[in-house]
Amino acid sequence: MKNNMKKNMENVEEIEEIEKRDKRDKFLFDAHTHLNFEEFSKGEREELAKEIDNSNLRYIIDAGCDLNSSILALENARKYKWCYAASGIHPEYAEKASDEMIDEIKMLAKDEKCVAIGEIGLDFHYGKDYKEEQIILFRKQLRLALEMELPIMIHSRDADQLTMDILKDEGVFAKKRIDKFSRDGDYPEAKVQLHCFSGSKELAMEYVKLGATISVGGPVTFKNGKKTAEVVRAIPIERLLSETDAPYLTPEPFRGKMNKSQYVEYVVRRIAILKDMEFEETALKLLENGIRFFGIK
Ligand SMILES: [Zn+2]
């Protein structure tokens, strides 16, 4: 009985300690997630939101993939103070995309809680049969982002070189845009996020030189994630963002389960090890990068 009492008292102290920590340490940033995932019921989404409320997450960027998910992402962003939205049409939907849809994306992107155009890009792993449609859609949405002077969230799979060529060709790294976003004495800033980057170290370095930011998620924690680990080691921490791509790409040690934004912690822990930095220092740096990249006020 006595022992139990003592145990309970210890628990109370421990819970109070954790609660204090939670309030103080909202220092994680998930720069690409899908709280808008269409298979979540309203109840499930609210449950996930409650978990985020009680976690160490400060901000998440809820990325749209088509018109419906972009609308939902903005709804989430309006509802939760820690949520911001990206609006865009994923290359997977290139065949169904119309100019009217892009006009709708533009309307959504005018909202102050929409902080990027994305996710947009090229996917030649799944979309081999409609490459032309993907390229047209990608170019149109890049022009929208340039016109609106918004950050760009890129999805690129099995299309490394063409993605870079199109970004250059559309003027995403042009002096005008770099001058607009860069700060004196800092890295050139083009506000281009290479989401879940899977390219080589050399490609990452080339992107960084141009003014892009490399975003890494769960795969950096995988045993076969050596290529991404090399990328993280090679580029300055100022050019990195942490993300989950939840509900996909769950990091170790939860691989096999559904991914959640909170698990960005395990991505940050891995980045800290690769950069030979303290976890909290790394988290704060990545938080600062995210706030600055997306212009969160
Ligand atoms: Zn995604």
mmCIF file of C-alpha atoms and ligand atoms in Angstrom:
data_model
loop_
_atom_site.group_PDB
_atom_site.id
_atom_site.type_symbol
_atom_site.label_atom_id
_atom_site.label_comp_id
_atom_site.label_asym_id
_atom_site.label_seq_id
_atom_site.Cartn_x
_atom_site.Cartn_y
_atom_site.Cartn_z
ATOM 1 C CA MET A 1 0.000 0.000 0.000
ATOM 2 C CA LYS A 2 2.698 2.361 1.084
ATOM 3 C CA ASN A 3 4.793 1.403 -1.917
ATOM 4 C CA ASN A 4 1.877 2.033 -4.211
ATOM 5 C CA MET A 5 1.361 5.474 -2.739
ATOM 6 C CA LYS A 6 4.966 6.296 -3.300
ATOM 7 C CA LYS A 7 4.769 5.018 -6.848
ATOM 8 C CA ASN A 8 1.714 7.139 -7.546
ATOM 9 C CA MET A 9 3.367 10.204 -6.141
ATOM 10 C CA GLU A 10 6.358 9.621 -8.340
ATOM 11 C CA ASN A 11 4.048 9.304 -11.327
ATOM 12 C CA VAL A 12 2.407 12.618 -10.539
ATOM 13 C CA GLU A 13 5.775 14.302 -10.353
ATOM 14 C CA GLU A 14 6.855 12.671 -13.555
ATOM 15 C CA ILE A 15 3.662 13.717 -15.355
ATOM 16 C CA GLU A 16 4.059 17.271 -14.105
ATOM 17 C CA GLU A 17 7.628 17.235 -15.360
ATOM 18 C CA ILE A 18 6.518 15.981 -18.782
ATOM 19 C CA GLU A 19 3.747 18.585 -18.949
ATOM 20 C CA LYS A 20 6.218 21.346 -18.186
ATOM 21 C CA ARG A 21 8.515 19.979 -20.857
ATOM 22 C CA ASP A 22 5.707 19.827 -23.383
ATOM 23 C CA LYS A 23 4.881 23.475 -22.899
ATOM 24 C CA ARG A 24 8.457 24.608 -22.954
ATOM 25 C CA ASP A 25 9.754 22.434 -25.725
ATOM 26 C CA LYS A 26 7.495 22.938 -28.707
ATOM 27 C CA PHE A 27 10.485 22.828 -30.968
ATOM 28 C CA LEU A 28 9.729 20.303 -33.726
ATOM 29 C CA PHE A 29 8.820 21.303 -37.264
ATOM 30 C CA ASP A 30 7.196 18.977 -39.816
ATOM 31 C CA ALA A 31 7.761 20.653 -43.163
ATOM 32 C CA HIS A 32 5.637 18.223 -45.195
ATOM 33 C CA THR A 33 2.736 16.100 -43.984
ATOM 34 C CA HIS A 34 -0.795 15.098 -44.989
ATOM 35 C CA LEU A 35 -3.174 15.686 -42.097
ATOM 36 C CA ASN A 36 -5.636 16.182 -44.982
ATOM 37 C CA PHE A 37 -5.235 12.503 -46.016
ATOM 38 C CA GLU A 38 -8.620 11.646 -47.515
ATOM 39 C CA GLU A 39 -8.886 8.254 -45.855
ATOM 40 C CA PHE A 40 -8.905 9.805 -42.378
ATOM 41 C CA SER A 41 -12.409 10.212 -40.992
ATOM 42 C CA LYS A 42 -13.271 13.535 -39.338
ATOM 43 C CA GLY A 43 -12.948 11.831 -35.951
ATOM 44 C CA GLU A 44 -9.554 10.346 -36.760
ATOM 45 C CA ARG A 45 -8.274 13.724 -37.954
ATOM 46 C CA GLU A 46 -9.486 15.412 -34.766
ATOM 47 C CA GLU A 47 -7.799 12.696 -32.714
ATOM 48 C CA LEU A 48 -4.521 13.264 -34.578
ATOM 49 C CA ALA A 49 -4.866 17.014 -34.034
ATOM 50 C CA LYS A 50 -5.325 16.450 -30.300
ATOM 51 C CA GLU A 51 -2.147 14.349 -30.241
ATOM 52 C CA ILE A 52 -0.272 17.136 -32.002
ATOM 53 C CA ASP A 53 -1.611 19.627 -29.426
ATOM 54 C CA ASN A 54 -0.033 17.511 -26.705
ATOM 55 C CA SER A 55 3.252 16.877 -28.495
ATOM 56 C CA ASN A 56 6.505 18.736 -29.014
ATOM 57 C CA LEU A 57 5.455 19.903 -32.468
ATOM 58 C CA ARG A 58 5.435 23.660 -33.013
ATOM 59 C CA TYR A 59 4.315 23.736 -36.659
ATOM 60 C CA ILE A 60 3.301 21.413 -39.472
ATOM 61 C CA ILE A 61 2.863 22.139 -43.169
ATOM 62 C CA ASP A 62 -0.174 20.252 -44.470
ATOM 63 C CA ALA A 63 0.494 19.589 -48.164
ATOM 64 C CA GLY A 64 -2.253 19.297 -50.758
ATOM 65 C CA CYS A 65 -2.083 16.774 -53.627
ATOM 66 C CA ASP A 66 -5.170 17.777 -55.595
ATOM 67 C CA LEU A 67 -7.935 20.350 -55.280
ATOM 68 C CA ASN A 68 -9.888 18.534 -52.557
ATOM 69 C CA SER A 69 -6.886 17.829 -50.350
ATOM 70 C CA SER A 70 -5.690 21.430 -50.819
ATOM 71 C CA ILE A 71 -9.092 22.701 -49.630
ATOM 72 C CA LEU A 72 -8.935 20.363 -46.650
ATOM 73 C CA ALA A 73 -5.345 21.414 -45.847
ATOM 74 C CA LEU A 74 -6.449 25.046 -45.720
ATOM 75 C CA GLU A 75 -9.420 24.115 -43.519
ATOM 76 C CA ASN A 76 -6.986 22.442 -41.112
ATOM 77 C CA ALA A 77 -4.724 25.486 -41.231
ATOM 78 C CA ARG A 78 -7.618 27.808 -40.369
ATOM 79 C CA LYS A 79 -8.716 25.546 -37.545
ATOM 80 C CA TYR A 80 -5.361 24.852 -35.849
ATOM 81 C CA LYS A 81 -2.845 27.539 -34.996
ATOM 82 C CA TRP A 82 0.097 25.148 -35.473
ATOM 83 C CA CYS A 83 -1.019 24.151 -38.966
ATOM 84 C CA TYR A 84 -0.130 25.873 -42.247
ATOM 85 C CA ALA A 85 -1.152 24.751 -45.725
ATOM 86 C CA ALA A 86 0.448 24.193 -49.107
ATOM 87 C CA SER A 87 -1.846 24.143 -52.151
ATOM 88 C CA GLY A 88 -1.054 22.287 -55.322
ATOM 89 C CA ILE A 89 -1.687 19.395 -57.672
ATOM 90 C CA HIS A 90 0.628 16.378 -57.432
ATOM 91 C CA PRO A 91 1.971 14.989 -60.746
ATOM 92 C CA GLU A 92 -0.034 11.817 -60.139
ATOM 93 C CA TYR A 93 -3.172 13.840 -60.985
ATOM 94 C CA ALA A 94 -1.730 15.493 -64.095
ATOM 95 C CA GLU A 95 -4.167 13.809 -66.472
ATOM 96 C CA LYS A 96 -7.190 15.091 -64.545
ATOM 97 C CA ALA A 97 -5.853 18.596 -63.899
ATOM 98 C CA SER A 98 -7.455 21.547 -65.676
ATOM 99 C CA ASP A 99 -6.768 25.274 -65.851
ATOM 100 C CA GLU A 100 -9.894 25.843 -63.742
ATOM 101 C CA MET A 101 -8.338 23.703 -61.012
ATOM 102 C CA ILE A 102 -5.156 25.763 -61.116
ATOM 103 C CA ASP A 103 -7.302 28.906 -60.767
ATOM 104 C CA GLU A 104 -8.876 27.356 -57.665
ATOM 105 C CA ILE A 105 -5.424 26.532 -56.290
ATOM 106 C CA LYS A 106 -4.543 30.182 -56.794
ATOM 107 C CA MET A 107 -7.607 31.284 -54.821
ATOM 108 C CA LEU A 108 -6.616 28.995 -51.935
ATOM 109 C CA ALA A 109 -3.008 30.187 -52.072
ATOM 110 C CA LYS A 110 -4.134 33.770 -51.453
ATOM 111 C CA ASP A 111 -5.094 32.861 -47.889
ATOM 112 C CA GLU A 112 -2.517 34.008 -45.352
ATOM 113 C CA LYS A 113 -2.374 30.496 -43.865
ATOM 114 C CA CYS A 114 -1.349 29.021 -47.201
ATOM 115 C CA VAL A 115 2.434 29.346 -47.236
ATOM 116 C CA ALA A 116 3.519 27.372 -50.335
ATOM 117 C CA ILE A 117 2.549 25.939 -53.699
ATOM 118 C CA GLY A 118 2.851 22.162 -53.404
ATOM 119 C CA GLU A 119 3.235 19.429 -53.647
ATOM 120 C CA ILE A 120 4.046 19.762 -57.326
ATOM 121 C CA GLY A 121 6.627 18.170 -59.598
ATOM 122 C CA LEU A 122 7.370 15.065 -61.626
ATOM 123 C CA ASP A 123 6.881 11.381 -60.872
ATOM 124 C CA PHE A 124 8.222 9.122 -63.599
ATOM 125 C CA HIS A 125 8.165 6.111 -61.300
ATOM 126 C CA TYR A 126 4.371 5.876 -61.364
ATOM 127 C CA GLY A 127 3.469 8.296 -64.137
ATOM 128 C CA LYS A 128 5.533 7.043 -67.062
ATOM 129 C CA ASP A 129 2.495 7.068 -69.360
ATOM 130 C CA TYR A 130 1.681 10.745 -68.988
ATOM 131 C CA LYS A 131 5.015 12.507 -68.771
ATOM 132 C CA GLU A 132 3.953 15.345 -71.072
ATOM 133 C CA GLU A 133 0.884 16.152 -68.969
ATOM 134 C CA GLN A 134 3.061 16.182 -65.843
ATOM 135 C CA ILE A 135 5.554 18.575 -67.375
ATOM 136 C CA ILE A 136 2.804 20.981 -68.499
ATOM 137 C CA LEU A 137 1.124 20.925 -65.083
ATOM 138 C CA PHE A 138 4.451 21.396 -63.286
ATOM 139 C CA ARG A 139 5.390 24.407 -65.418
ATOM 140 C CA LYS A 140 1.977 26.049 -64.927
ATOM 141 C CA GLN A 141 2.155 25.692 -61.153
ATOM 142 C CA LEU A 142 5.736 26.970 -61.043
ATOM 143 C CA ARG A 143 4.548 30.083 -62.886
ATOM 144 C CA LEU A 144 1.795 30.469 -60.308
ATOM 145 C CA ALA A 145 4.301 30.243 -57.438
ATOM 146 C CA LEU A 146 6.583 32.787 -59.128
ATOM 147 C CA GLU A 147 3.690 35.162 -59.750
ATOM 148 C CA MET A 148 2.525 34.867 -56.138
ATOM 149 C CA GLU A 149 6.095 34.943 -54.762
ATOM 150 C CA LEU A 150 5.442 31.835 -52.683
ATOM 151 C CA PRO A 151 7.735 28.983 -51.574
ATOM 152 C CA ILE A 152 7.618 25.892 -53.797
ATOM 153 C CA MET A 153 7.309 22.341 -52.450
ATOM 154 C CA ILE A 154 8.714 19.846 -54.955
ATOM 155 C CA HIS A 155 7.969 16.157 -55.412
ATOM 156 C CA SER A 156 10.502 14.524 -57.752
ATOM 157 C CA ARG A 157 10.799 10.811 -58.376
ATOM 158 C CA ASP A 158 12.901 9.189 -61.094
ATOM 159 C CA ALA A 159 13.104 12.590 -62.765
ATOM 160 C CA ASP A 160 16.140 14.224 -61.105
ATOM 161 C CA GLN A 161 17.665 16.007 -64.088
ATOM 162 C CA LEU A 162 14.435 17.110 -65.739
ATOM 163 C CA THR A 163 13.111 18.551 -62.458
ATOM 164 C CA MET A 164 16.210 20.720 -62.127
ATOM 165 C CA ASP A 165 16.162 21.713 -65.805
ATOM 166 C CA ILE A 166 12.533 22.846 -65.601
ATOM 167 C CA LEU A 167 13.116 24.764 -62.356
ATOM 168 C CA LYS A 168 16.001 26.608 -63.999
ATOM 169 C CA ASP A 169 14.111 27.146 -67.242
ATOM 170 C CA GLU A 170 11.093 28.661 -65.467
ATOM 171 C CA GLY A 171 13.330 31.136 -63.625
ATOM 172 C CA VAL A 172 12.881 29.735 -60.137
ATOM 173 C CA PHE A 173 16.577 30.424 -59.426
ATOM 174 C CA ALA A 174 16.652 33.726 -61.310
ATOM 175 C CA LYS A 175 18.353 36.694 -59.681
ATOM 176 C CA LYS A 176 15.054 38.511 -59.194
ATOM 177 C CA ARG A 177 13.638 35.755 -56.998
ATOM 178 C CA ILE A 178 16.917 35.167 -55.149
ATOM 179 C CA ASP A 179 17.245 38.907 -54.408
ATOM 180 C CA LYS A 180 13.683 38.992 -53.120
ATOM 181 C CA PHE A 181 14.206 36.218 -50.550
ATOM 182 C CA SER A 182 17.896 36.251 -49.600
ATOM 183 C CA ARG A 183 19.281 38.020 -46.566
ATOM 184 C CA ASP A 184 22.624 39.816 -46.643
ATOM 185 C CA GLY A 185 25.606 37.552 -46.185
ATOM 186 C CA ASP A 186 23.405 34.472 -46.085
ATOM 187 C CA TYR A 187 22.929 31.627 -48.535
ATOM 188 C CA PRO A 188 21.092 32.429 -51.760
ATOM 189 C CA GLU A 189 17.415 31.717 -51.034
ATOM 190 C CA ALA A 190 15.066 30.642 -53.837
ATOM 191 C CA LYS A 191 12.402 29.120 -51.508
ATOM 192 C CA VAL A 192 12.458 25.733 -53.193
ATOM 193 C CA GLN A 193 11.902 22.727 -50.938
ATOM 194 C CA LEU A 194 13.007 19.378 -52.376
ATOM 195 C CA HIS A 195 10.556 17.288 -50.399
ATOM 196 C CA CYS A 196 11.752 13.826 -49.278
ATOM 197 C CA PHE A 197 14.936 14.290 -51.261
ATOM 198 C CA SER A 198 16.261 10.987 -52.614
ATOM 199 C CA GLY A 199 18.987 12.203 -54.999
ATOM 200 C CA SER A 200 22.748 12.034 -54.696
ATOM 201 C CA LYS A 201 25.038 14.139 -52.548
ATOM 202 C CA GLU A 202 26.305 15.856 -55.707
ATOM 203 C CA LEU A 203 22.799 16.806 -56.816
ATOM 204 C CA ALA A 204 21.992 18.102 -53.318
ATOM 205 C CA MET A 205 25.110 20.286 -53.359
ATOM 206 C CA GLU A 206 24.183 21.661 -56.768
ATOM 207 C CA TYR A 207 20.689 22.515 -55.518
ATOM 208 C CA VAL A 208 22.074 24.206 -52.418
ATOM 209 C CA LYS A 209 24.377 26.332 -54.547
ATOM 210 C CA LEU A 210 21.381 27.439 -56.606
ATOM 211 C CA GLY A 211 19.404 28.411 -53.480
ATOM 212 C CA ALA A 212 17.206 25.359 -52.806
ATOM 213 C CA THR A 213 16.545 23.621 -49.486
ATOM 214 C CA ILE A 214 16.771 19.855 -48.960
ATOM 215 C CA SER A 215 13.946 18.286 -46.952
ATOM 216 C CA VAL A 216 14.415 14.847 -45.389
ATOM 217 C CA GLY A 217 11.993 12.428 -43.754
ATOM 218 C CA GLY A 218 11.703 8.833 -42.559
ATOM 219 C CA PRO A 219 14.038 7.243 -45.134
ATOM 220 C CA VAL A 220 17.059 8.897 -43.455
ATOM 221 C CA THR A 221 16.412 6.575 -40.482
ATOM 222 C CA PHE A 222 16.286 3.404 -42.605
ATOM 223 C CA LYS A 223 19.142 0.921 -42.751
ATOM 224 C CA ASN A 224 19.246 1.418 -46.537
ATOM 225 C CA GLY A 225 19.071 5.202 -46.144
ATOM 226 C CA LYS A 226 22.823 5.669 -46.590
ATOM 227 C CA LYS A 227 22.491 7.901 -49.641
ATOM 228 C CA THR A 228 20.249 10.342 -47.767
ATOM 229 C CA ALA A 229 22.546 10.167 -44.741
ATOM 230 C CA GLU A 230 25.421 11.245 -46.987
ATOM 231 C CA VAL A 231 23.337 14.148 -48.277
ATOM 232 C CA VAL A 232 22.607 15.299 -44.704
ATOM 233 C CA ARG A 233 26.292 15.107 -43.784
ATOM 234 C CA ALA A 234 27.362 17.032 -46.875
ATOM 235 C CA ILE A 235 25.095 20.082 -46.823
ATOM 236 C CA PRO A 236 24.973 22.923 -44.274
ATOM 237 C CA ILE A 237 22.276 22.553 -41.615
ATOM 238 C CA GLU A 238 20.905 25.950 -42.710
ATOM 239 C CA ARG A 239 19.793 24.264 -45.961
ATOM 240 C CA LEU A 240 17.868 21.412 -44.290
ATOM 241 C CA LEU A 241 14.230 20.901 -43.335
ATOM 242 C CA SER A 242 12.710 18.035 -41.311
ATOM 243 C CA GLU A 243 9.502 16.343 -42.485
ATOM 244 C CA THR A 244 7.423 13.165 -42.208
ATOM 245 C CA ASP A 245 5.229 12.835 -45.327
ATOM 246 C CA ALA A 246 2.781 11.214 -42.876
ATOM 247 C CA PRO A 247 0.840 8.945 -43.110
ATOM 248 C CA TYR A 248 3.522 7.498 -45.407
ATOM 249 C CA LEU A 249 7.258 6.768 -44.932
ATOM 250 C CA THR A 250 7.214 6.012 -41.198
ATOM 251 C CA PRO A 251 10.672 6.388 -39.625
ATOM 252 C CA GLU A 252 12.429 3.772 -37.527
ATOM 253 C CA PRO A 253 11.615 2.548 -34.884
ATOM 254 C CA PHE A 254 7.961 2.695 -36.010
ATOM 255 C CA ARG A 255 8.447 1.465 -39.568
ATOM 256 C CA GLY A 256 5.435 -0.665 -40.566
ATOM 257 C CA LYS A 257 2.985 1.451 -38.548
ATOM 258 C CA MET A 258 1.098 4.507 -39.783
ATOM 259 C CA ASN A 259 3.258 7.613 -39.766
ATOM 260 C CA LYS A 260 2.354 10.706 -37.722
ATOM 261 C CA SER A 261 3.789 14.208 -37.634
ATOM 262 C CA GLN A 262 5.103 13.681 -34.090
ATOM 263 C CA TYR A 263 7.495 11.045 -35.438
ATOM 264 C CA VAL A 264 9.475 13.849 -37.051
ATOM 265 C CA GLU A 265 11.351 13.646 -33.744
ATOM 266 C CA TYR A 266 13.072 10.458 -34.984
ATOM 267 C CA VAL A 267 14.083 12.171 -38.223
ATOM 268 C CA VAL A 268 15.545 15.063 -36.218
ATOM 269 C CA ARG A 269 17.344 12.646 -33.876
ATOM 270 C CA ARG A 270 18.959 10.982 -36.881
ATOM 271 C CA ILE A 271 19.949 14.326 -38.407
ATOM 272 C CA ALA A 272 21.511 15.290 -35.052
ATOM 273 C CA ILE A 273 23.647 12.134 -35.059
ATOM 274 C CA LEU A 274 24.699 12.671 -38.684
ATOM 275 C CA LYS A 275 25.604 16.313 -37.986
ATOM 276 C CA ASP A 276 27.290 15.452 -34.686
ATOM 277 C CA MET A 277 25.053 17.942 -32.873
ATOM 278 C CA GLU A 278 22.864 17.793 -29.750
ATOM 279 C CA PHE A 279 19.248 16.792 -30.402
ATOM 280 C CA GLU A 280 17.744 19.994 -28.950
ATOM 281 C CA GLU A 281 20.194 22.216 -30.792
ATOM 282 C CA THR A 282 19.352 20.407 -34.046
ATOM 283 C CA ALA A 283 15.608 20.651 -33.427
ATOM 284 C CA LEU A 284 15.846 24.395 -32.742
ATOM 285 C CA LYS A 285 17.926 24.959 -35.861
ATOM 286 C CA LEU A 286 15.440 23.023 -38.037
ATOM 287 C CA LEU A 287 12.563 24.917 -36.419
ATOM 288 C CA GLU A 288 14.243 28.217 -37.254
ATOM 289 C CA ASN A 289 14.841 27.025 -40.841
ATOM 290 C CA GLY A 290 11.177 26.075 -41.237
ATOM 291 C CA ILE A 291 9.852 29.321 -39.771
ATOM 292 C CA ARG A 292 12.082 31.355 -42.058
ATOM 293 C CA PHE A 293 11.523 29.226 -45.183
ATOM 294 C CA PHE A 294 7.732 29.382 -45.001
ATOM 295 C CA GLY A 295 7.647 32.933 -43.633
ATOM 296 C CA ILE A 296 5.624 31.927 -40.573
ATOM 297 C CA LYS A 297 4.746 34.917 -38.409
HETATM 298 ZN ZN ZN B 1 3.684 14.116 -49.647
#
